[in-house]
Each structure stands twice: as C-alpha cells, then as structure tokens.
Coordinates of C-alpha atoms and ligand atoms in Angstrom, one line a residue:
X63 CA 44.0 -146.9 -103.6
X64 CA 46.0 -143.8 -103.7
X65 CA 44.9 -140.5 -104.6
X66 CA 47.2 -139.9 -107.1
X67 CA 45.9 -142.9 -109.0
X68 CA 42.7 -141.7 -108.6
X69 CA 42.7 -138.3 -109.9
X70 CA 43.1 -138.2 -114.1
X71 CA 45.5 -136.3 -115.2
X72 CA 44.6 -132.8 -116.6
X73 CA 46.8 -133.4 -119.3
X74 CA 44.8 -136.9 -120.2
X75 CA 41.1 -134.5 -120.1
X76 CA 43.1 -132.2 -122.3
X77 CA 44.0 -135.5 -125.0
X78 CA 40.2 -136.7 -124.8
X79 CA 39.4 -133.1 -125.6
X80 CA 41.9 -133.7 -128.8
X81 CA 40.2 -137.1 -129.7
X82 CA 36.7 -134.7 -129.5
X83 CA 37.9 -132.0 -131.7
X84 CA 39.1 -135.0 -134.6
X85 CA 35.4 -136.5 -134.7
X86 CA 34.2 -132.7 -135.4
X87 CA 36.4 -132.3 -138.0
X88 CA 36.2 -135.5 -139.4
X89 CA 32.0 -134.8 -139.5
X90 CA 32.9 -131.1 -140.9
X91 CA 35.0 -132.3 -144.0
X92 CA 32.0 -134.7 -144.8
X93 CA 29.8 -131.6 -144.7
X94 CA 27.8 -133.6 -142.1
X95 CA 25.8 -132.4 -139.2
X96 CA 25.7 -135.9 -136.7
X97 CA 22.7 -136.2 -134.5
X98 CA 22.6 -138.5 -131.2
X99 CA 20.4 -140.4 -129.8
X100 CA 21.0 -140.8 -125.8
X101 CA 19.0 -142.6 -123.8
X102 CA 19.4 -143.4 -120.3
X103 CA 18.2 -145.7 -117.5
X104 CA 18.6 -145.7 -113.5
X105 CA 19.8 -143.6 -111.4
X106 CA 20.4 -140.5 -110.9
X107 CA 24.5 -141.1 -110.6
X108 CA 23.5 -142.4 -114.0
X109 CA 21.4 -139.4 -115.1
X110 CA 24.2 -137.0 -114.5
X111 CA 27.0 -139.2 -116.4
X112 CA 24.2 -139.0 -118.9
X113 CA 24.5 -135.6 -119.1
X114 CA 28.7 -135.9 -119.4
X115 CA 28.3 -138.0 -122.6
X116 CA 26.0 -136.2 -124.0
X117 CA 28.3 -132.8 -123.1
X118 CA 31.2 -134.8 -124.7
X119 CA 29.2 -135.6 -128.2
X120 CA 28.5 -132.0 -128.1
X121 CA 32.3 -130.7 -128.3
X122 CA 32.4 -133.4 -130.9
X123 CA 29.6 -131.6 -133.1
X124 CA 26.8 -133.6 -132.3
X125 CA 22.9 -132.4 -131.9
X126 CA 20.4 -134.5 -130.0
X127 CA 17.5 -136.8 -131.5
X128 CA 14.7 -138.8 -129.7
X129 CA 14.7 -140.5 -133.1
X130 CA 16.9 -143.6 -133.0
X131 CA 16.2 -143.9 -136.7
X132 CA 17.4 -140.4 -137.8
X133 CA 20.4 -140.9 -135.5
X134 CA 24.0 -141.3 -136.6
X135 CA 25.3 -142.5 -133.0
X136 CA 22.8 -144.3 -130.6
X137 CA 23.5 -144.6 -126.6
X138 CA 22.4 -146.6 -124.0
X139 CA 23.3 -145.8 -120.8
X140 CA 22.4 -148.9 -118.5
X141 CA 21.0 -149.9 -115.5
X142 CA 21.9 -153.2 -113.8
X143 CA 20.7 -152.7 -110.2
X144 CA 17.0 -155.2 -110.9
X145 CA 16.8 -158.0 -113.6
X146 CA 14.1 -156.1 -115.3
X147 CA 16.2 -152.7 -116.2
X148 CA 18.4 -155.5 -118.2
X149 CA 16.0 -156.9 -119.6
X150 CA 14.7 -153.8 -121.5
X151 CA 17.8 -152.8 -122.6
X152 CA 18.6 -156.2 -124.5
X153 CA 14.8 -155.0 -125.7
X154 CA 16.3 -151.9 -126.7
X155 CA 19.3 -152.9 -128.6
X156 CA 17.1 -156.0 -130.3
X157 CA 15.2 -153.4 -131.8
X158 CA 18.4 -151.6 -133.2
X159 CA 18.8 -154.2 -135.4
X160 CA 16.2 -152.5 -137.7
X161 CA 17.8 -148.9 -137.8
X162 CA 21.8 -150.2 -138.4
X163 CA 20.2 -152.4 -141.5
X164 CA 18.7 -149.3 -143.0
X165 CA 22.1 -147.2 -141.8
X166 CA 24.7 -149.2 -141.6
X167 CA 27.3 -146.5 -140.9
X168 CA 25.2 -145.7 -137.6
X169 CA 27.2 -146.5 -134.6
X170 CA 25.7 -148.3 -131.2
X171 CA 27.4 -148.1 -127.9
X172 CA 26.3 -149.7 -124.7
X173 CA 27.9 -148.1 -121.6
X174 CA 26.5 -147.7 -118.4
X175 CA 26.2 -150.0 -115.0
X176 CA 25.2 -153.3 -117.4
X177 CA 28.0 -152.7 -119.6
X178 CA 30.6 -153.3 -116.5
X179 CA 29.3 -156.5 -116.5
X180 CA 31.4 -159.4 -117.7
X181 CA 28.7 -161.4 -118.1
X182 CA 26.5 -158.8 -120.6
X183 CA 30.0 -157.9 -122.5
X184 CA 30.2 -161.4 -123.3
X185 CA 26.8 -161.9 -124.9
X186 CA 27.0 -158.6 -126.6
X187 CA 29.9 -159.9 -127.9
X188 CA 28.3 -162.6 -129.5
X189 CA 25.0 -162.3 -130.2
X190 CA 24.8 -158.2 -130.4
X191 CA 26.6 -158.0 -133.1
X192 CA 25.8 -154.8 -134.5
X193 CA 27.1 -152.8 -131.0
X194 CA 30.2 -150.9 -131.7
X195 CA 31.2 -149.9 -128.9
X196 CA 30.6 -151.0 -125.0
X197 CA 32.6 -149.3 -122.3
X198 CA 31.6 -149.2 -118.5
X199 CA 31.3 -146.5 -115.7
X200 CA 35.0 -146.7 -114.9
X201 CA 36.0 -145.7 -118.8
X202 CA 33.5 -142.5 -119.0
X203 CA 36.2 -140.0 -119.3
X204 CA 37.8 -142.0 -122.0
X205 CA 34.5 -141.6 -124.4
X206 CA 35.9 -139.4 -127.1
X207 CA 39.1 -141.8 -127.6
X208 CA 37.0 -144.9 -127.6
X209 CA 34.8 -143.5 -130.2
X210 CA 37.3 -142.1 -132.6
X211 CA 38.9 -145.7 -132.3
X212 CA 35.6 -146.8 -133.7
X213 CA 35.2 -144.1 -136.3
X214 CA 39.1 -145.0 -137.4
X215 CA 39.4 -149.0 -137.1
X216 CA 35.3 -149.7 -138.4
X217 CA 36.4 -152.5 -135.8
X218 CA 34.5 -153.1 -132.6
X219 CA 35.4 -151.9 -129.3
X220 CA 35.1 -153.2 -126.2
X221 CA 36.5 -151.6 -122.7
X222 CA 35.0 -152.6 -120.0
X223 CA 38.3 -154.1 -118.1
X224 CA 37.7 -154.1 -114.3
X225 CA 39.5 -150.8 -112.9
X226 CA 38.8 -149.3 -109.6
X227 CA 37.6 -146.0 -110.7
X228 CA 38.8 -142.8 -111.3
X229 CA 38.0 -139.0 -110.5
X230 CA 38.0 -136.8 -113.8
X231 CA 37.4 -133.1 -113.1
X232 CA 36.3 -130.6 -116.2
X233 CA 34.2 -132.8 -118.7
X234 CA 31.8 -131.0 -120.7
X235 CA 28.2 -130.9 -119.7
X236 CA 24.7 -130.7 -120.8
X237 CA 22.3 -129.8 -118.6
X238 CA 18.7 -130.3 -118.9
X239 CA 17.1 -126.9 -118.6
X240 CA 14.7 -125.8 -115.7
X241 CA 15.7 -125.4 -112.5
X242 CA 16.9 -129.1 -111.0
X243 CA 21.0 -130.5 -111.2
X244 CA 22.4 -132.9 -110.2
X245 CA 26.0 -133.0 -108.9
X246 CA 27.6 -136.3 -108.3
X247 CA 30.1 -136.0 -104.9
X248 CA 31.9 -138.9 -105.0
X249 CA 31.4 -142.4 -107.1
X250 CA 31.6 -146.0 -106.6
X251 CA 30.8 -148.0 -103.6
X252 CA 32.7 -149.9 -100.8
X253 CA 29.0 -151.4 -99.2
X254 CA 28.8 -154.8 -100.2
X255 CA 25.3 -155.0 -99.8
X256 CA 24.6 -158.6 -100.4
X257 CA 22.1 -158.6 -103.1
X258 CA 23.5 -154.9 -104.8
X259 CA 26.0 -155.1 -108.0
X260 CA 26.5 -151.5 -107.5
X261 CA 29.9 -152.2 -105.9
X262 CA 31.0 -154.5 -109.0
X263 CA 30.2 -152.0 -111.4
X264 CA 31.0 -148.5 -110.3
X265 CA 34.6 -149.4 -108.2
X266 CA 35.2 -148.3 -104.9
X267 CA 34.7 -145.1 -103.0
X268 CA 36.2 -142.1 -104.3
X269 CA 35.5 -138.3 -102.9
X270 CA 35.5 -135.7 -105.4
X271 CA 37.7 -132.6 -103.9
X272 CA 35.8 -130.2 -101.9
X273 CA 36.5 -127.4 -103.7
X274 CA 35.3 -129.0 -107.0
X275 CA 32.3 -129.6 -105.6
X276 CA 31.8 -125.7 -104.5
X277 CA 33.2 -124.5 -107.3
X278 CA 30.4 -126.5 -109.3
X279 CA 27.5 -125.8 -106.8
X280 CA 28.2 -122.1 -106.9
X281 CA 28.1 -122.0 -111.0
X282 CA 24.9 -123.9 -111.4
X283 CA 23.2 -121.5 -108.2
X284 CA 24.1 -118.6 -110.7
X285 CA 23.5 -120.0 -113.9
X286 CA 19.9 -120.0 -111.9
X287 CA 19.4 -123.5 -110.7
X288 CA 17.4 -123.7 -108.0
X289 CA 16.9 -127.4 -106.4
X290 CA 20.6 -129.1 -106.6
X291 CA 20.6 -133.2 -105.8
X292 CA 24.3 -134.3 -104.3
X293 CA 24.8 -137.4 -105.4
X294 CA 26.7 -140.5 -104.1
X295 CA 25.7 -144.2 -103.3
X296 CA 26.5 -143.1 -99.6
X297 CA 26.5 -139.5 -99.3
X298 CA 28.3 -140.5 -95.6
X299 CA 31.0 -142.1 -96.5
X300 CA 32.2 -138.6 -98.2
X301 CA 35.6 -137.6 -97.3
X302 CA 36.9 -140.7 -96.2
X303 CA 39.2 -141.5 -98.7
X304 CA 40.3 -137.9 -98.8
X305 CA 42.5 -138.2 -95.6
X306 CA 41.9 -134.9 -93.9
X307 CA 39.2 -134.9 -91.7
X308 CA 36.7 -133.0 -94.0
X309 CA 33.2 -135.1 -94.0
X310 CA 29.9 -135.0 -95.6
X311 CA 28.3 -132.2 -92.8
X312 CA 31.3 -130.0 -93.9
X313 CA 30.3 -129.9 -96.8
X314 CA 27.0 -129.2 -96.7
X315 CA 27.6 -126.2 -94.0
X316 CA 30.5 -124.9 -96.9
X317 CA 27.7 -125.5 -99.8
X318 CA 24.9 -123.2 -97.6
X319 CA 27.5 -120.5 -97.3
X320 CA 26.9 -119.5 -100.8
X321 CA 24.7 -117.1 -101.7
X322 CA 21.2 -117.0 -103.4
X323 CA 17.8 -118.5 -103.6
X324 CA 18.3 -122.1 -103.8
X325 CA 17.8 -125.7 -101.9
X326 CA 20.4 -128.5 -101.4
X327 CA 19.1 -132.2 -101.3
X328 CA 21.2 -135.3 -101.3
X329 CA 20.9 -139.0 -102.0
X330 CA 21.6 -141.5 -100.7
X331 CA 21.9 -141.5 -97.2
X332 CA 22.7 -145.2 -95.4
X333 CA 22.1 -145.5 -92.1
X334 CA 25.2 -147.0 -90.7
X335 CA 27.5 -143.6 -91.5
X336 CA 24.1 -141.4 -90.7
X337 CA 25.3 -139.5 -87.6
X338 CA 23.8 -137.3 -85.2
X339 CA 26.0 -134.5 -86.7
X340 CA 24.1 -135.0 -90.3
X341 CA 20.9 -134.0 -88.8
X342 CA 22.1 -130.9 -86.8
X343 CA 23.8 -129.7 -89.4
X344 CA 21.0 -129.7 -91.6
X345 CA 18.4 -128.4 -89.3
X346 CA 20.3 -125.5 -89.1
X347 CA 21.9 -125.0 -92.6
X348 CA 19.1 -122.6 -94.4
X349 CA 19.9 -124.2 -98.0
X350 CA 19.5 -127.5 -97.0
X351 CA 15.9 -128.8 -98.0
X352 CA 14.5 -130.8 -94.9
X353 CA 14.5 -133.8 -96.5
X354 CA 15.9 -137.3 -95.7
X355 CA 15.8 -140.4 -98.0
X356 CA 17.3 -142.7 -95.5
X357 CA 17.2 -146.2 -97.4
X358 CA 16.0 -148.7 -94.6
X359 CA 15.6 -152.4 -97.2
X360 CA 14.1 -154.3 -94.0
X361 CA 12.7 -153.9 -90.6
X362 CA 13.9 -157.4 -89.4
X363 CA 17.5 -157.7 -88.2
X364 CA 18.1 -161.5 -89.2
X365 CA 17.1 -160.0 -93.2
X366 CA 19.1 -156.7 -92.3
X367 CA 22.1 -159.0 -91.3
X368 CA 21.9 -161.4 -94.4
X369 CA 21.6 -158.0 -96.4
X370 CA 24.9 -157.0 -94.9
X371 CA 23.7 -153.7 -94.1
X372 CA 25.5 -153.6 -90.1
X373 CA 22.6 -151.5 -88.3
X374 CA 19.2 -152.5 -86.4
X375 CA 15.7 -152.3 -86.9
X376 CA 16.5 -150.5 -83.4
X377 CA 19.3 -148.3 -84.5
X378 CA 17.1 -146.9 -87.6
X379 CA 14.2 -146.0 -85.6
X380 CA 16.3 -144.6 -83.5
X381 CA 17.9 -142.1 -86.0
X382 CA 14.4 -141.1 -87.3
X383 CA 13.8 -140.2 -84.3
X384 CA 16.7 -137.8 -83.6
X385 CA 16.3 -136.7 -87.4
X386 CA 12.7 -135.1 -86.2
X387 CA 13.7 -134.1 -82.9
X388 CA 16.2 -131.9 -84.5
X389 CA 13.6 -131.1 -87.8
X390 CA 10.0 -131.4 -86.9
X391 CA 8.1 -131.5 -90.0
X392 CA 10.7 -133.5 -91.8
X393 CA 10.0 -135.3 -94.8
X394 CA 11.3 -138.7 -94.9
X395 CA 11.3 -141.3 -97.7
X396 CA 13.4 -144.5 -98.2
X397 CA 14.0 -147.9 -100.4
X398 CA 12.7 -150.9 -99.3
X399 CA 13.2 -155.1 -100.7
X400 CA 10.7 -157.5 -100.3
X401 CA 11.5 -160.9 -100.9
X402 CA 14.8 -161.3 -100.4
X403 CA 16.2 -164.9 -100.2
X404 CA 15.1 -166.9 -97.1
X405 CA 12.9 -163.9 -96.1
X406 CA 9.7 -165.6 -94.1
X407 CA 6.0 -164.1 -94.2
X408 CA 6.8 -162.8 -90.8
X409 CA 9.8 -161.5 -91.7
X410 CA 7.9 -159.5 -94.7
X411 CA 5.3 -158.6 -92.2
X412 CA 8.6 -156.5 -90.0
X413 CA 9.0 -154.6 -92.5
X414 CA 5.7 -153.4 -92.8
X415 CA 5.2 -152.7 -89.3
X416 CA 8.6 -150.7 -89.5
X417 CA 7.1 -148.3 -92.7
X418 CA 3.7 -148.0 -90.1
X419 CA 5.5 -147.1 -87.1
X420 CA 7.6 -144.6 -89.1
X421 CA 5.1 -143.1 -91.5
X422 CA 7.6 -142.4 -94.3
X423 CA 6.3 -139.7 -96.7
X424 CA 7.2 -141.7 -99.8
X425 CA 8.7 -145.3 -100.4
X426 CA 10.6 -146.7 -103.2
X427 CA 9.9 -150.3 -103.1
X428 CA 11.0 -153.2 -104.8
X429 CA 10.8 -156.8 -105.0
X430 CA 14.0 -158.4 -104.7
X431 CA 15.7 -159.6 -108.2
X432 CA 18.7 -161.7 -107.9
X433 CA 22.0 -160.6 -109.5
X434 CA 24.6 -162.4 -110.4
X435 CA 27.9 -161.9 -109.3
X436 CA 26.4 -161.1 -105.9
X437 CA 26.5 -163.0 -102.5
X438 CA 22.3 -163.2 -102.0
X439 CA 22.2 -164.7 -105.4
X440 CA 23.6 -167.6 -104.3
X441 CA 21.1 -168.1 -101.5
X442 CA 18.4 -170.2 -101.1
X443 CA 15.3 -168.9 -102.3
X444 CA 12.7 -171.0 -101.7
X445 CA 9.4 -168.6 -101.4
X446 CA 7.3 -168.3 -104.6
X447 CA 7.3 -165.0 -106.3
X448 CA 3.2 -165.2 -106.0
X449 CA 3.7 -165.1 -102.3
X450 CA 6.2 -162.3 -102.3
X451 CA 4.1 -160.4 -104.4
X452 CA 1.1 -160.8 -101.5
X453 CA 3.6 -159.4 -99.1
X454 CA 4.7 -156.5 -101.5
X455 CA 0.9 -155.2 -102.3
X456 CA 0.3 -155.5 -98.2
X457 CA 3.4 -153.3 -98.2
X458 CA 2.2 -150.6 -100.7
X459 CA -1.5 -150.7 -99.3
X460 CA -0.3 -149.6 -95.6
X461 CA 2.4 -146.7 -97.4
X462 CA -0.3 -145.5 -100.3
X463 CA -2.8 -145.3 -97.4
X464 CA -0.5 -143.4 -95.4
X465 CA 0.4 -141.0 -98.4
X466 CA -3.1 -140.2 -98.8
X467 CA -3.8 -139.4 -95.2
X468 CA -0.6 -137.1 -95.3
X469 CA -1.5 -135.5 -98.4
X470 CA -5.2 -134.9 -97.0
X471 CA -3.7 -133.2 -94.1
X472 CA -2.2 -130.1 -96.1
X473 CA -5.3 -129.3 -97.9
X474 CA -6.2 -125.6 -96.8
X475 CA -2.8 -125.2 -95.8
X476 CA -0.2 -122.8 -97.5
X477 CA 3.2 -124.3 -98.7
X478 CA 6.5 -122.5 -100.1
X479 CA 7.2 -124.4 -103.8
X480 CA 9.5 -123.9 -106.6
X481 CA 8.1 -124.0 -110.0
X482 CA 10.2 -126.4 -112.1
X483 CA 8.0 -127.0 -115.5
X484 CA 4.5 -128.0 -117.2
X485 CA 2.8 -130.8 -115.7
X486 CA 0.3 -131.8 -118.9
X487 CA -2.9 -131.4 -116.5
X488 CA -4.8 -129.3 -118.1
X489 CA -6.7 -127.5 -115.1
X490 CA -3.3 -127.6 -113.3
X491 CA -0.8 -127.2 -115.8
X492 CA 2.5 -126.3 -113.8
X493 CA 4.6 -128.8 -111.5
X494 CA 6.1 -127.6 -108.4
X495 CA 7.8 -128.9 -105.7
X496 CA 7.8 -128.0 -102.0
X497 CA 11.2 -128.3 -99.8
X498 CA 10.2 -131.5 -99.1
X499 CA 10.2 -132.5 -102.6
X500 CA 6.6 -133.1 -102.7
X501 CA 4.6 -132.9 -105.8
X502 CA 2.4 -129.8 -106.3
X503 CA 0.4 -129.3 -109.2
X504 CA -0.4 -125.8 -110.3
X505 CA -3.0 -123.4 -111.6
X506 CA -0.7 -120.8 -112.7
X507 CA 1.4 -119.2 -116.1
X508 CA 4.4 -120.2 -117.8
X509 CA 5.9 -117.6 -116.2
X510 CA 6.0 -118.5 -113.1
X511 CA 8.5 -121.4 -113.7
X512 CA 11.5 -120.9 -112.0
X513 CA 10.1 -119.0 -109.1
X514 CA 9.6 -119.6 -105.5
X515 CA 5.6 -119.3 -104.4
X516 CA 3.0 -118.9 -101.7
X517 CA 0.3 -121.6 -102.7
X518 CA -2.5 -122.3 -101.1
X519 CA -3.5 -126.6 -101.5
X520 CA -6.6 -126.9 -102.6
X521 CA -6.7 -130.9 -102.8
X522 CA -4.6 -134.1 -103.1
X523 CA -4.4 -137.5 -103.7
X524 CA -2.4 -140.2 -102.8
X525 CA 0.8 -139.0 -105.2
X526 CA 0.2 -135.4 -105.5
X527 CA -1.0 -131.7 -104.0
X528 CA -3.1 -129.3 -106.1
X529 CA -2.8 -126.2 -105.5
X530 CA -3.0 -122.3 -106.9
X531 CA -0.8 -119.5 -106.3
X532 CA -1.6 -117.1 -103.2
Ligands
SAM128 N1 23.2 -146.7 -102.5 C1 21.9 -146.5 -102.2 C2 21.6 -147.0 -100.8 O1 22.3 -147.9 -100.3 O2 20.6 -146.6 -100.3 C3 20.9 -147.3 -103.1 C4 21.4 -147.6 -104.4 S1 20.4 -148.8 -105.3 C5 20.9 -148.1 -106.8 C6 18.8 -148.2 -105.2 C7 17.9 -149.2 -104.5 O3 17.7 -150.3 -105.3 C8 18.4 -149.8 -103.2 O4 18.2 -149.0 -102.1 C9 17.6 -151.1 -103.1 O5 16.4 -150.8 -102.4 C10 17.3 -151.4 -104.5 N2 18.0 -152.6 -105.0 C11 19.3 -152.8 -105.1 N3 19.6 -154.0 -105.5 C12 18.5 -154.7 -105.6 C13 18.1 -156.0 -106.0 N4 19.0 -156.9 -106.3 N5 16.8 -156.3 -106.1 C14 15.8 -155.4 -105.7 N6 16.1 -154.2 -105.4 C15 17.4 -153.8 -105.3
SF4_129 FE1 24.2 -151.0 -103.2 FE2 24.4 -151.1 -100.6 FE3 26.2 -149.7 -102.1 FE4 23.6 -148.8 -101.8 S1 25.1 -149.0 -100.2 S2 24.8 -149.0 -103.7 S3 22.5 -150.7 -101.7 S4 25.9 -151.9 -102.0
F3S130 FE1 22.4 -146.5 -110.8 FE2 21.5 -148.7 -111.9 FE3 24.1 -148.2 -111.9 S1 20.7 -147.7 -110.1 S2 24.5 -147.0 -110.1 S3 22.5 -147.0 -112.9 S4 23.1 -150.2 -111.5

C-alpha cells in the first residue's frame, strides 16, 4: 500500500466540505433547524470517529438530540468485536421502525465496525428497510457526500465496498467537554488475531504523520485538555508503514516536549511489538501517565498460539517485569478471553494463575463470541458455555479480590488526581482520576473540575477510591 494512496487528498476534504455546506443550505431554505441523534458503541477508535461525524453534521447545521424521536438524522455507530454489541444494535434499529413511521422524512444511517460487514449490509439490505444510508470505517471521510446523495436521490445508499483504508487529515470535530481526548494515531490492523474481525473491518495499518499528531496534541493541551488517550489497535506498530525510522517511543518523547499540565496515555499496547525501549521511554517522559494496558487474552501458549498472537506466557511475564523494574508502582491492566474454541479447564485455569502471578490492577474480560469471517470461528468448539462461564467467574473472583486488596492498600495514603466531572454520589459528588487512571470519588466543589489535587483516600472498594481534597 503506498502512501500516496493512503493519504486523501486535501482537495477531496475540501469537496466533502462542499457537499457539507449544500445540506446547510438545503436545511436553511426550508427554514429548518435539523437535530441529530448519534449514538455510538465500542471502542474508543470508535468514540473518537464518533466525535468526527458528529463534527461533520455540525458544519452541515445540525444540533444534537438524545431523543431519537425528535431527531431528523439518527446514527449508529457500531460495534462488531462480540456477538452481543450486534445484537443490540439490530435491537436498536428494530425499534427505529416506530420513529420513521411517525417521520418518515427522518433519515437512518448505520456506519461503524458492523456496517463493514458483508454479511450485516446484506440483511440490512433486506429486512432493514427503513436504513438510508450504511457506510463502513473506511468511507468516514466521505460522510457529507454520502448523505447529500441520500438527501438528493430519496434512494438508499449503501458504501461499504472493501477498501484498505485511508488517512484523512482536517475533519471537523466535536469534542465532548471536560478534560479527556482522544486522538487516534494510526488506524486499521495488520494482527490477524484469530478470533478478532477488527482486521476485516477497519483495513490495514496506517500511521498518521507525526507532525499531525503533534500539531493535534499541542491544540487540545491548550484548548485545556488534560488526560489525552493515543489511540491505535497496536500503538507499536506506529511508524512502520511510514518508512523512516520514526516509531511509537518517538513519538511519545516528541509529545512530552510540549508544554503544560497534562498526562499522555495510550491503548492498545500488544505484546509482541512492546519493546524494552517503550518502557524506558516512558519511565522517564514526565507527561506520560505510568500506565500500561498490555492486552495478554491467555496465559497458556497452545491458546496463545491458536489465537495467533506470536509471544509466550514466558515472554509476557517477562515484559511485566522489565515494565516495573523500569516503573515501580506501575499500574497495569489488560484484556483477557475465556473460552476460546478447544480451550480445556486447564487451559482456563493458565490463565488465571497468569492474572494471580501478575496482579493486574484492572482486567477487561470477556468470554469468547465467535465471529464470522474469522479463522477461530471455524474451530471446534466443543465446551459448553455453562462450563466456560464457571471458568470466567473463577477468573473475576481471583482479579475482583485482588482489586479490593489493592484498593484497601491506598486508604490513608495521599494521591495526585485530575478532576474530570460529577460522579452522581451524593456524599462524593466529583470523579477524578489518578495517573494511573484509577477511579477516585470526591468530596469537593464544582469548581474544582479540571484541576490537578492532593487527596487524601479515605476508603475503597473493589472499583473505586473515596477520597477528599487535602
Ligand atoms: N487491538 C487491541 C489488542 O490487541 O489488544 C484490542 C482490540 S479489541 C477491540 C478489544 C478486546 O476485545 C480484545 O483485546 C479482546 O480481548 C476482545 N475480543 C476481540 N475479539 C473477541 C471475540 N471474538 N470474543 C471475545 N472477545 C474478543
Ligand atoms: Fe484484534 Fe488482534 Fe488486531 Fe487487537 S491486535 S485488533 S485483538 S486482530
Ligand atoms: Fe472498536 Fe468494536 Fe470496531 S471494539 S474497532 S468499534 S469492532
């Protein structure tokens, strides 16, 4: 894939920036204000294109709803990664049924990871007839032109041709407000994972240019964010396609260089491109929050080699263990599968012992859910979800036990947080977050949101600290 091909065209932003400033006019001579209904599932990749869409409809004259039935456009941004995010999206769009009867001029779009699919376009196709408009990851940029191809034609329309993925610098954006941003480094995913569809829906690897990335990092530190996510399906695979030797560590140390009162994080991490050089250059980069989610799916190496995932039980402890030689105190979190096809009791059981001989600070855990398209999928799976559920509860007994403990241990202790909003606790109404990204719940004012504090932890449980101000 060349990087020519990659890149769109400034010229082509410009033209969907044309196609954006038709639907406003086209709403103005009607008098019409449009509201928008957006909703979106996932990830965070999937939260920040969220936020491009919904900076798009913006420059087209829209406002925002939570009200699908006062809406004049409703968007789904989808999820595919588990059977269940599907499922409530065909939920979703069932229930849309209802508010196009009562306005038929409102217009649905499905876009998003499930909208990539082949399989989903199809039945939207045919039995979701009332979706105007379905377009996948790979045809983001191309929003405004899709639409106004709606808006012109009344016909339906669907783009969600397989493409390889594209770089487009200079969309609009809406942020949410408060202090937390995401900014996505580079898309798609070259993995293979054998159970993910991640690599089916979002294309391959692409590296957004460094100094985009700056450029964007420094705006949002002085627009006054203050905890800013990088975001890629494999933060350390950055730079690869890009040819000149500039990596994922560079850019963190050229991110720290810029000034202010802020914390870098970044997700996700895999452990077969984690280097030495990651960890070093975090433990000394100021910015950089000491913080690792470092996505392990299974402590036994016959499951880690039928997940395709090329590293060791071995090879991950290993890298723990230089990550907190080089940062003692770091937090760690990671993702984890149980169930996946073929996988034994004992097999189950490796994991476990991995997440007790690590102690991870938080877990993200999921029972596997076959996708098709994918290579696991086609596996036999012969144990019974009943029995992988067992497994999965042993799994969250030994990590919610070990949460507890952890949390216990920073009571009477004073922590550094950042106060990003209202937590609707009454007795502790803000929620803050410590470098670690651990939850802190607040006695404290309004005003304080947006600030770094001193707080003194005053209890915990086994998902949060409580805490008041010193
Ligand atoms: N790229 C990231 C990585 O490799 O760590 C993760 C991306 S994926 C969106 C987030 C998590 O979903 C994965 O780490 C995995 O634990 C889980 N996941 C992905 N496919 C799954 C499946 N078919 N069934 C259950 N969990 C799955
Ligand atoms: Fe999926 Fe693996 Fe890619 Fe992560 S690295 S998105 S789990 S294929
Ligand atoms: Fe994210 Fe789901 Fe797509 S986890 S990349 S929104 S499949």
């Amino acid at each position: 894939m060349k990087r020519e091909e990659v890149i769109v065209p400034r010229e082509e932003i410009a033209r969907q920036g044309e196609f954006q400033e038709r639907i406003k006019a086209m709403f103005a001579a009607r008098g019409a204000h449009p509201l928008a209904r957006v909703e979106t599932f996932g990830c965070q990749q999937n939260v920040a294109d969220g936020q491009r869409i919904m900076g798009m409809l913006e420059e087209m004259g829209f406002a925002f709803t939570e009200d699908p039935g006062e809406a004049d456009l409703v968007l789904l941004n989808t999820c595919a990664v588990r059977e269940h995010a599907e499922q409530r999206v065909f939920g979703n769009l069932g229930i849309l049924t209802h508010s196009k009867r009562e306005n038929p001029e409102q217009v649905i779009i499905l876009c998003g990871c499930m909208a990539q699919e082949a399989r989903v376009a199809k039945r939207v196709k045919e039995s979701y007839r009332h979706v105007d408009l379905v377009f996948g990851p790979q045809a983001l940029w191309r929003f405004p032109e899709l639409l106004w191809q709606v808006y012109e034609t009344r016909k339906r329309v669907f783009s969600t041709a397989e493409e390889h993925g594209s770089i487009a610098e200079g969309l609009p954006v809406v942020r949410e407000r408060g202090v937390k941003a995401w900014v996505s480094v580079m898309y798609g995913c070259n993995n293979f994972c054998s159970y993910c569809i991640v690599p089916y829906v979002r294309g391959r690897e692409r590296s957004r240019e460094p100094a985009a990335v700056l450029a964007e990092v420094r705006e949002l530190v002085e627009a006054g964010y203050r905890d800013i996510t990088l975001l890629g399906q494999n933060v350390n695979s950055y730079g690869n396609d890009l040819d000149t030797g500039y990596h994922f560590p560079d850019l963190l140390e050229d991110i720290d260089r810029i000034p202010g009162d802020y914390w870098i994080r970044f997700m996700s991490s895999h452990p077969k491109d984690a280097t030495p050089r990651l960890f070093d250059v975090m433990a000394k980069c100021a910015h950089v929050a000491k913080q690792l989610h470092l996505p392990f799916q299974s402590g036994n190496n016959r499951v880690l080699e039928e997940m395709n995932r090329r590293y060791t039980r071995e090879k991950y402890l290993e890298l723990i263990q230089h990550a907190r030689d080089r940062m003692p105190g770091l937090v760690v979190t990671s993702d984890v599968i149980i169930g996946f096809p073929g996988e034994t009791e004992a097999e189950a059981m490796d994991t476990v012992s991995l997440v007790e001989e690590v102690g991870f600070d938080a877990l993200f855990t999921f029972i596997y859910s076959p996708r098709p398209g994918t290579r696991a999928a086609e596996l036999p799976d012969p144990a019974p979800r009943e029995e992988k559920q067992k497994w999965f509860d042993r799994l969250l007994e030994v990590q919610n036990r070990h949460s507890a403990e952890v949390h216990a241990g920073y009571v009477g202790k004073t922590v550094r947080v950042l106060v990003d909003g209202e937590s609707g606790d009454g007795d502790f109404p803000l929620s803050s977050r410590t470098e670690g990204n651990r939850l802190v719940r607040l006695k404290g004012d309004k005003a304080l949101i947006g600030r770094f504090l001193d707080v003194r932890v005053t209890g915990s449980n086994t998902w949060a600290l409580y805490g008041e101000p010193v």
